[in-house]
Short mmCIF file of C-alpha atoms in Angstrom, two decimals:
data_model
loop_
_atom_site.label_atom_id
_atom_site.label_comp_id
_atom_site.label_asym_id
_atom_site.label_seq_id
_atom_site.Cartn_x
_atom_site.Cartn_y
_atom_site.Cartn_z
CA UNK A 5 113.82 103.21 86.35
CA UNK A 6 117.34 103.23 87.75
CA UNK A 7 118.44 100.36 90.01
CA UNK A 8 119.82 102.44 92.85
CA UNK A 9 119.49 102.91 96.53
CA UNK A 10 117.87 106.25 97.16
CA UNK A 11 120.88 107.91 98.76
CA UNK A 12 119.11 110.64 100.71
CA UNK A 13 117.02 108.07 102.55
CA UNK A 14 118.91 104.86 102.36
CA UNK A 15 122.68 105.32 102.28
CA UNK A 16 125.18 103.97 99.79
CA UNK A 17 124.58 102.85 96.24
CA UNK A 18 124.25 99.11 95.69
CA UNK A 19 123.34 96.88 92.77
CA UNK A 20 120.83 94.05 92.89
CA UNK A 21 119.81 91.35 90.42
CA UNK A 22 117.80 92.69 87.51
CA UNK A 23 116.13 89.35 86.72
CA UNK A 24 113.87 89.32 89.76
CA UNK A 25 111.16 91.80 90.70
CA UNK A 26 110.61 90.85 94.33
CA UNK A 27 112.71 90.21 97.40
CA UNK A 28 112.22 86.93 99.21
CA UNK A 29 109.60 87.53 101.88
CA UNK A 30 111.17 85.89 104.92
CA UNK A 31 107.85 85.91 106.75
CA UNK A 32 106.28 83.40 104.35
CA UNK A 33 108.13 80.32 105.66
CA UNK A 34 107.48 81.21 109.32
CA UNK A 35 103.79 82.13 109.07
CA UNK A 36 101.77 80.69 111.97
CA UNK A 37 98.93 78.37 111.02
CA UNK A 38 96.29 80.23 113.05
CA UNK A 39 95.65 83.27 115.22
CA UNK A 40 93.18 83.63 118.05
CA UNK A 41 93.16 87.41 118.50
CA UNK A 42 94.56 90.70 117.25
CA UNK A 43 97.12 90.60 120.05
CA UNK A 44 98.64 87.50 118.42
CA UNK A 45 99.19 89.48 115.25
CA UNK A 46 100.55 92.90 116.23
CA UNK A 47 103.99 93.05 117.94
CA UNK A 48 104.24 94.95 121.22
CA UNK A 49 106.71 97.47 119.76
CA UNK A 50 104.80 97.96 116.51
CA UNK A 51 103.33 101.37 117.31
CA UNK A 52 106.60 102.77 118.64
CA UNK A 53 108.47 101.65 115.53
CA UNK A 54 105.92 103.35 113.29
CA UNK A 55 105.97 106.54 115.36
CA UNK A 56 109.76 106.66 115.16
CA UNK A 57 109.72 106.06 111.40
CA UNK A 58 107.11 108.75 110.79
CA UNK A 59 108.93 111.29 112.93
CA UNK A 60 112.26 110.69 111.21
CA UNK A 61 110.88 110.63 107.66
CA UNK A 62 108.70 113.69 108.26
CA UNK A 63 111.90 115.56 109.08
CA UNK A 64 113.46 114.33 105.81
CA UNK A 65 110.37 115.30 103.85
CA UNK A 66 110.14 118.75 105.40
CA UNK A 67 113.84 119.45 104.79
CA UNK A 68 113.49 118.56 101.13
CA UNK A 69 110.40 120.74 100.79
CA UNK A 70 112.28 123.66 102.34
CA UNK A 71 115.40 123.08 100.25
CA UNK A 72 113.47 123.06 97.00
CA UNK A 73 114.30 119.44 96.17
CA UNK A 74 110.64 118.71 95.48
CA UNK A 75 109.31 120.39 92.35
CA UNK A 76 106.62 123.00 92.83
CA UNK A 77 105.63 122.56 89.19
CA UNK A 78 104.07 119.15 89.82
CA UNK A 79 100.83 119.77 91.74
CA UNK A 80 99.32 116.35 91.05
CA UNK A 81 98.13 113.88 93.64
CA UNK A 82 100.05 111.05 91.99
CA UNK A 83 103.60 112.41 92.01
CA UNK A 84 103.33 115.99 93.20
CA UNK A 85 102.61 118.33 96.07
CA UNK A 86 98.91 117.47 96.36
CA UNK A 87 99.68 113.86 97.24
CA UNK A 88 102.18 114.93 99.89
CA UNK A 89 99.54 117.30 101.29
CA UNK A 90 97.03 114.45 101.60
CA UNK A 91 99.53 112.47 103.66
CA UNK A 92 100.25 115.50 105.90
CA UNK A 93 96.53 116.02 106.52
CA UNK A 94 96.12 112.34 107.37
CA UNK A 95 99.09 112.43 109.74
CA UNK A 96 97.72 115.51 111.52
CA UNK A 97 94.29 113.92 111.94
CA UNK A 98 95.84 110.74 113.33
CA UNK A 99 97.45 112.69 116.20
CA UNK A 100 100.32 110.19 116.10
CA UNK A 101 103.00 112.89 116.36
CA UNK A 102 101.02 115.52 118.30
CA UNK A 103 103.50 115.53 121.21
CA UNK A 104 106.61 115.34 119.04
CA UNK A 105 106.30 118.24 116.60
CA UNK A 106 105.78 121.96 117.17
CA UNK A 107 104.20 122.95 113.87
CA UNK A 108 100.88 122.36 112.12
CA UNK A 109 100.87 119.69 109.44
CA UNK A 110 97.61 121.07 108.09
CA UNK A 111 99.18 124.52 107.70
CA UNK A 112 102.10 122.94 105.85
CA UNK A 113 99.67 121.11 103.57
CA UNK A 114 97.89 124.37 102.81
CA UNK A 115 101.18 126.17 102.18
CA UNK A 116 102.32 123.71 99.52
CA UNK A 117 98.96 123.55 97.73
CA UNK A 118 97.64 127.12 97.92
CA UNK A 119 98.92 127.88 94.42
CA UNK A 120 97.33 124.81 92.82
CA UNK A 121 95.32 125.85 89.81
CA UNK A 122 93.73 124.28 86.76
CA UNK A 123 96.35 125.70 84.38
CA UNK A 124 99.09 123.39 85.63
CA UNK A 125 97.64 120.23 84.13
CA UNK A 126 95.58 119.38 81.09
CA UNK A 127 94.35 116.08 82.55
CA UNK A 128 90.92 115.86 84.17
CA UNK A 129 91.37 113.16 86.82
CA UNK A 130 91.92 112.91 90.55
CA UNK A 131 95.42 111.46 90.52
CA UNK A 132 97.01 113.16 87.53
CA UNK A 133 94.92 116.20 86.69
CA UNK A 134 93.56 119.58 87.58
CA UNK A 135 90.42 118.30 89.41
CA UNK A 136 92.58 116.48 91.96
CA UNK A 137 94.84 119.49 92.48
CA UNK A 138 91.85 121.81 92.94
CA UNK A 139 90.15 119.40 95.34
CA UNK A 140 93.26 119.02 97.52
CA UNK A 141 93.75 122.80 97.52
CA UNK A 142 90.19 123.19 98.81
CA UNK A 143 90.63 120.40 101.33
CA UNK A 144 93.91 121.81 102.63
CA UNK A 145 92.38 125.25 102.99
CA UNK A 146 89.38 123.86 104.83
CA UNK A 147 91.54 121.78 107.18
CA UNK A 148 93.92 124.64 107.94
CA UNK A 149 91.29 127.32 108.39
CA UNK A 150 88.23 125.28 109.40
CA UNK A 151 86.34 126.80 106.48
CA UNK A 152 84.44 124.97 103.78
CA UNK A 153 85.18 126.38 100.33
CA UNK A 154 82.29 128.33 98.89
CA UNK A 155 82.54 126.90 95.43
CA UNK A 156 84.11 123.86 93.79
CA UNK A 157 82.25 124.48 90.56
CA UNK A 158 85.51 124.51 88.58
CA UNK A 159 85.93 120.78 89.21
CA UNK A 160 82.46 120.05 87.89
CA UNK A 161 83.03 122.30 84.87
CA UNK A 162 86.24 120.46 83.99
CA UNK A 163 84.35 117.21 83.51
CA UNK A 164 81.43 118.46 81.43
CA UNK A 165 82.81 116.96 78.21
CA UNK A 166 83.17 113.51 79.78
CA UNK A 167 79.45 112.91 80.09
CA UNK A 168 79.19 111.82 76.45
CA UNK A 169 80.55 108.46 75.33
CA UNK A 170 81.52 109.84 71.94
CA UNK A 171 83.86 112.50 73.31
CA UNK A 172 87.00 110.47 72.62
CA UNK A 173 87.95 110.25 76.29
CA UNK A 174 89.39 107.12 77.81
CA UNK A 175 87.62 105.38 80.68
CA UNK A 176 90.49 104.20 82.92
CA UNK A 177 91.47 105.62 86.31
CA UNK A 178 94.72 107.53 85.86
CA UNK A 179 93.64 109.67 82.89
CA UNK A 180 90.07 108.71 82.05
CA UNK A 181 86.47 108.97 83.19
CA UNK A 182 86.92 106.66 86.18
CA UNK A 183 89.64 109.00 87.46
CA UNK A 184 87.36 112.01 87.18
CA UNK A 185 84.64 110.02 88.89
CA UNK A 186 87.10 109.31 91.70
CA UNK A 187 87.59 113.01 92.26
CA UNK A 188 83.81 113.56 92.45
CA UNK A 189 83.52 110.73 94.99
CA UNK A 190 86.22 111.98 97.32
CA UNK A 191 85.07 115.58 96.97
CA UNK A 192 81.57 114.47 97.97
CA UNK A 193 82.93 112.64 101.01
CA UNK A 194 84.89 115.71 102.16
CA UNK A 195 82.30 118.33 101.20
CA UNK A 196 78.81 116.77 101.23
CA UNK A 197 77.22 119.98 99.96
CA UNK A 198 79.24 119.58 96.76
CA UNK A 199 77.94 116.09 96.01
CA UNK A 200 76.47 115.94 92.51
CA UNK A 201 74.78 112.58 91.95
CA UNK A 202 73.48 113.62 88.53
CA UNK A 203 76.98 114.23 87.14
CA UNK A 204 78.23 110.97 88.70
CA UNK A 205 75.40 109.11 87.02
CA UNK A 206 76.15 110.72 83.66
CA UNK A 207 79.82 109.73 83.91
CA UNK A 208 78.85 106.15 84.81
CA UNK A 209 76.48 106.04 81.86
CA UNK A 210 79.19 107.30 79.52
CA UNK A 211 81.59 104.61 80.79
CA UNK A 212 78.97 101.87 80.34
CA UNK A 213 78.06 103.06 76.84
CA UNK A 214 81.72 103.32 75.90
CA UNK A 215 82.47 99.75 77.02
CA UNK A 216 79.39 98.15 75.46
CA UNK A 217 79.66 100.03 72.18
CA UNK A 218 83.36 99.26 71.83
CA UNK A 219 82.75 95.54 72.34
CA UNK A 220 80.06 95.58 69.66
CA UNK A 221 82.06 97.75 67.28
CA UNK A 222 85.06 95.44 67.52
CA UNK A 223 82.84 92.33 67.34
CA UNK A 224 84.34 90.91 70.52
CA UNK A 225 83.00 88.00 72.50
CA UNK A 226 82.96 89.96 75.76
CA UNK A 227 80.34 92.24 77.35
CA UNK A 228 82.50 95.38 77.55
CA UNK A 229 85.74 96.52 75.97
CA UNK A 230 88.07 99.27 77.16
CA UNK A 231 91.46 100.39 75.88
CA UNK A 232 94.09 102.91 76.84
CA UNK A 233 96.53 103.90 74.09
CA UNK A 234 95.55 100.87 72.00
CA UNK A 235 96.23 98.35 74.78
CA UNK A 236 93.53 96.48 76.67
CA UNK A 237 94.80 96.83 80.22
CA UNK A 238 93.48 94.83 83.17
CA UNK A 239 94.72 96.53 86.35
CA UNK A 240 93.51 99.34 88.57
CA UNK A 241 95.42 102.20 86.95
CA UNK A 242 94.57 101.84 83.28
CA UNK A 243 92.19 98.92 82.95
CA UNK A 244 89.20 96.80 83.79
CA UNK A 245 89.85 96.42 87.52
CA UNK A 246 89.59 100.16 88.12
CA UNK A 247 86.64 100.75 85.80
CA UNK A 248 84.61 97.86 87.18
CA UNK A 249 85.46 98.78 90.77
CA UNK A 250 83.99 102.26 90.43
CA UNK A 251 80.89 101.06 88.61
CA UNK A 252 80.25 98.48 91.32
CA UNK A 253 80.84 100.93 94.16
CA UNK A 254 78.44 103.41 92.53
CA UNK A 255 75.83 100.76 91.87
CA UNK A 256 73.06 102.93 93.29
CA UNK A 257 73.36 105.28 90.31
CA UNK A 258 70.42 104.66 87.94
CA UNK A 259 72.75 104.03 85.00
CA UNK A 260 74.57 101.27 86.87
CA UNK A 261 71.38 99.83 88.32
CA UNK A 262 70.12 99.33 84.78
CA UNK A 263 73.02 96.98 83.92
CA UNK A 264 74.02 95.66 87.33
CA UNK A 265 72.50 92.21 86.80
CA UNK A 266 72.93 92.04 83.03
CA UNK A 267 75.90 93.48 81.14
CA UNK A 268 78.00 94.47 84.16
CA UNK A 269 77.46 91.13 85.88
CA UNK A 270 78.50 89.30 82.72
CA UNK A 271 81.56 91.55 82.48
CA UNK A 272 82.57 90.66 86.05
CA UNK A 273 82.37 86.95 85.30
CA UNK A 274 84.46 87.58 82.19
CA UNK A 275 86.97 89.45 84.39
CA UNK A 276 86.99 86.53 86.81
CA UNK A 277 88.21 84.23 84.05
CA UNK A 278 91.24 86.42 83.37
CA UNK A 279 92.95 85.29 86.58
CA UNK A 280 96.17 83.35 86.04
CA UNK A 281 97.02 80.04 87.70
CA UNK A 282 99.36 81.89 90.08
CA UNK A 283 96.48 83.99 91.40
CA UNK A 284 97.83 87.05 89.64
CA UNK A 285 96.18 89.01 86.83
CA UNK A 286 97.88 89.85 83.51
CA UNK A 287 98.82 93.45 82.84
CA UNK A 288 96.91 93.41 79.55
CA UNK A 289 94.77 91.12 77.45
CA UNK A 290 96.87 88.88 75.25
CA UNK A 291 100.16 89.55 77.02
CA UNK A 292 100.44 85.99 78.38
CA UNK A 293 103.00 87.18 80.94
CA UNK A 294 102.82 86.81 84.69
CA UNK A 295 105.28 89.45 85.81
CA UNK A 296 103.74 92.44 87.57
CA UNK A 297 102.30 92.31 91.09
CA UNK A 298 101.35 95.95 91.56
CA UNK A 299 98.25 98.02 92.28
CA UNK A 300 98.63 99.53 88.81
CA UNK A 301 98.99 96.13 87.11
CA UNK A 302 98.16 92.85 88.79
CA UNK A 303 96.49 91.13 91.72
CA UNK A 304 96.67 93.98 94.28
CA UNK A 305 94.03 96.06 92.48
CA UNK A 306 92.01 93.09 91.27
CA UNK A 307 91.33 92.13 94.88
CA UNK A 308 89.28 95.30 95.49
CA UNK A 309 87.16 94.61 92.42
CA UNK A 310 86.62 90.95 93.32
CA UNK A 311 85.68 91.67 96.94
CA UNK A 312 83.16 94.26 95.80
CA UNK A 313 81.76 91.84 93.21
CA UNK A 314 81.34 89.27 95.98
CA UNK A 315 79.46 91.85 98.09
CA UNK A 316 77.16 92.66 95.18
CA UNK A 317 76.52 89.22 93.66
CA UNK A 318 77.22 86.90 96.58
CA UNK A 319 79.02 84.32 94.46
CA UNK A 320 81.82 82.55 96.36
CA UNK A 321 83.83 82.41 93.14
CA UNK A 322 84.63 86.10 93.52
CA UNK A 323 85.71 85.64 97.12
CA UNK A 324 87.86 82.64 96.21
CA UNK A 325 89.56 84.60 93.43
CA UNK A 326 90.24 87.46 95.83
CA UNK A 327 91.88 85.05 98.27
CA UNK A 328 94.05 83.71 95.45
CA UNK A 329 95.12 87.28 94.73
CA UNK A 330 96.13 87.55 98.37
CA UNK A 331 98.27 84.42 98.14
CA UNK A 332 100.05 85.82 95.10
CA UNK A 333 100.77 89.16 96.78
CA UNK A 334 101.95 87.43 99.96
CA UNK A 335 104.55 85.44 98.03
CA UNK A 336 105.55 88.01 95.39
CA UNK A 337 104.55 91.43 96.69
CA UNK A 338 107.70 92.55 98.54
CA UNK A 339 108.91 94.56 95.57
CA UNK A 340 112.36 95.70 94.60
CA UNK A 341 110.71 98.66 92.92
CA UNK A 342 110.40 100.19 96.38
CA UNK A 343 107.98 100.93 99.18
CA UNK A 344 105.50 103.13 97.35
CA UNK A 345 101.77 102.87 96.74
CA UNK A 346 101.32 102.43 92.98
CA UNK A 347 103.95 99.76 92.39
CA UNK A 348 105.54 99.09 95.75
CA UNK A 349 105.34 97.12 98.96
CA UNK A 350 103.15 99.62 100.82
CA UNK A 351 100.51 99.62 98.10
CA UNK A 352 100.50 95.84 97.94
CA UNK A 353 99.86 95.63 101.69
CA UNK A 354 96.38 97.11 101.25
CA UNK A 355 95.49 93.77 99.63
CA UNK A 356 95.61 92.14 103.05
CA UNK A 357 93.73 94.91 104.83
CA UNK A 358 90.90 94.57 102.30
CA UNK A 359 90.84 90.78 102.74
CA UNK A 360 90.87 91.14 106.52
CA UNK A 361 87.80 93.38 106.43
CA UNK A 362 86.07 91.01 104.02
CA UNK A 363 86.78 87.79 105.96
CA UNK A 364 87.64 88.71 109.54
CA UNK A 365 90.53 86.24 109.30
CA UNK A 366 93.49 87.44 111.37
CA UNK A 367 95.86 85.81 108.90
CA UNK A 368 95.33 88.73 106.51
CA UNK A 369 95.95 91.30 109.23
CA UNK A 370 99.12 89.42 110.15
CA UNK A 371 100.29 89.65 106.57
CA UNK A 372 99.59 93.40 106.47
CA UNK A 373 101.63 93.78 109.65
CA UNK A 374 104.48 91.81 108.07
CA UNK A 375 104.47 94.08 105.03
CA UNK A 376 104.47 97.09 107.36
CA UNK A 377 107.54 95.71 109.08
CA UNK A 378 109.18 95.27 105.69
CA UNK A 379 108.44 98.94 105.00
CA UNK A 380 109.91 99.93 108.35
CA UNK A 381 113.14 98.35 107.16
CA UNK A 382 113.24 101.18 104.64
CA UNK A 383 117.03 101.10 104.24
CA UNK A 384 117.01 97.78 102.41
CA UNK A 385 118.38 98.38 98.89
CA UNK A 386 115.63 99.14 96.39
CA UNK A 387 115.05 101.05 93.21
CA UNK A 388 114.84 104.80 93.41
CA UNK A 389 111.53 106.26 92.31
CA UNK A 390 111.58 109.13 89.81
CA UNK A 391 109.66 111.20 92.39
CA UNK A 392 111.00 109.64 95.62
CA UNK A 393 108.99 111.80 98.04
CA UNK A 394 105.61 111.47 96.33
CA UNK A 395 102.41 109.75 97.44
CA UNK A 396 102.12 107.12 94.73
CA UNK A 397 105.78 106.47 93.98
CA UNK A 398 107.70 107.35 97.10
CA UNK A 399 108.07 108.20 100.75
CA UNK A 400 104.73 109.96 101.31
CA UNK A 401 102.94 106.79 100.23
CA UNK A 402 104.92 104.62 102.62
CA UNK A 403 104.11 107.04 105.46
CA UNK A 404 100.42 107.08 104.47
CA UNK A 405 100.26 103.29 104.68
CA UNK A 406 101.99 103.16 108.08
CA UNK A 407 99.59 105.76 109.45
CA UNK A 408 96.78 103.52 108.24
CA UNK A 409 98.28 100.51 110.00
CA UNK A 410 97.68 102.19 113.36
CA UNK A 411 93.98 102.44 112.48
CA UNK A 412 93.71 99.37 110.28
CA UNK A 413 89.94 98.97 110.54
CA UNK A 414 89.52 102.27 108.70
CA UNK A 415 92.44 101.84 106.31
CA UNK A 416 91.64 102.26 102.62
CA UNK A 417 93.94 102.37 99.60
CA UNK A 418 94.50 106.13 99.17
CA UNK A 419 92.59 108.05 96.53
CA UNK A 420 90.98 104.89 95.20
CA UNK A 421 89.26 102.59 97.69
CA UNK A 422 86.14 103.99 99.36
CA UNK A 423 82.98 103.03 101.18
CA UNK A 424 79.57 103.91 99.82
CA UNK A 425 78.76 107.61 99.70
#
C-alpha cells in the first residue's frame, strides 16, 4: 500500500517512517487515573466536531460518487458501494444531519445499490460476496420505500453448498462459512420474516465438523483446526477469532449447544493461550511476530471473542485477556495505515466500546473518545487506502464509527459484532 497522504481529503503528499506502524498516541501519557461520570469523559464540543466532520466528508463522498471516482463495478460491502450505502442508511437513521442537508440519504443509498446483483461476485459472504450485495440492495430498497422485500430466497440459495463440511469451502469470515453466516444474521435482524434458523444451524454444524475433522486429520494437539490458503490465521477476518465469535454468539443453535461445553470450550482455552506477552495476538500460528494491531489481524478482533467467551463460560481469564487486548490497542492502535475499519484507527476504537459495555468502566469510553478525536484530526498524514471512500478501508468506515460515537451504548463493529438474534 502506498505511503501517501490521500490528496483529495488530506492535502499535500508527505513521507513518513516506514519502520513503524503506529503514530504515538499522545493521550496515553495524559490519561486520568479515574472517572466519576460520562461527563468527565466526553468533551463539551465533541458532538459539534463530529457533526462538522460528517457534514464536510459527506459532501466529499457525494461529489466523488457523482463524478464517477468510485467504481460502480465493486458492489461489495467491504470495499464497494454496498458498504457506503450502509453508512448512509446509518447516518440517515441517526438524524445527526437532518437540519443540514436537503436530500434523502436513504434514497442515495438505494440509488447506488439498486443494480446490485449476484453476477458481480463469485464469493458467498456478507463482506465480499453476492449475499452481502443482495442484502444491502434489499435493505436500501426497504429503507427508501418503506417496503419489505418479498423474497430474499436468492441469498439462501447461494449458501446451499456450504452446509456440508466436505464441500471444500473455507470457514473464515471474509470468504468462508462464517462470512455467509454473518449475512444470514444481519438479514434476520433487518427482516425477521427471513430468519432461517435451520440453515444457520447447518452452517454452524459444517464449521464445527470442518474444524474438528481437520484437527484429527492433521493429528494436531488442538481441538479444532482452520486454515485459509494454507495459513492458520488467528484474527477476525480470516481466522479463529472470527470463527469462534460466530459460534459463541449463535450458541443457541443445536449444533453449537452440542459442543459448547466440550470441544468448543476447549478450543476457546486453546485460543486464550495464543495471546502474546504484549496483549496482542499473532496474525497466524507459528509466525512468532508481534506486528499487526488490526481488526483483521490482532487484538482488536480477539477482544470480541474473549468478551463473548467470558459471557458464556464466566471464567475471569477471558475477561483479563480482553483487558490486555485493550491495553495493547490503546498503546499501539493509532495506525499509520489510516482511519478505516478493517485495519485502521476507527476499527480499533471499537475495542474500547466493547470493553466499556462489558465492564462499565469509564476508562474504556474515554479511550474510545480519544480515538474518535484522533479520527477527527483526519488531515494527519497517513497511508492512502486502495479504496479510500469505502466502509472497511476508507472514509465511509471513519464516518460510520463517528456516528456510533454519538450513540455509544448501541455501537457495534459494523457487519460483524451483533447481539443475540
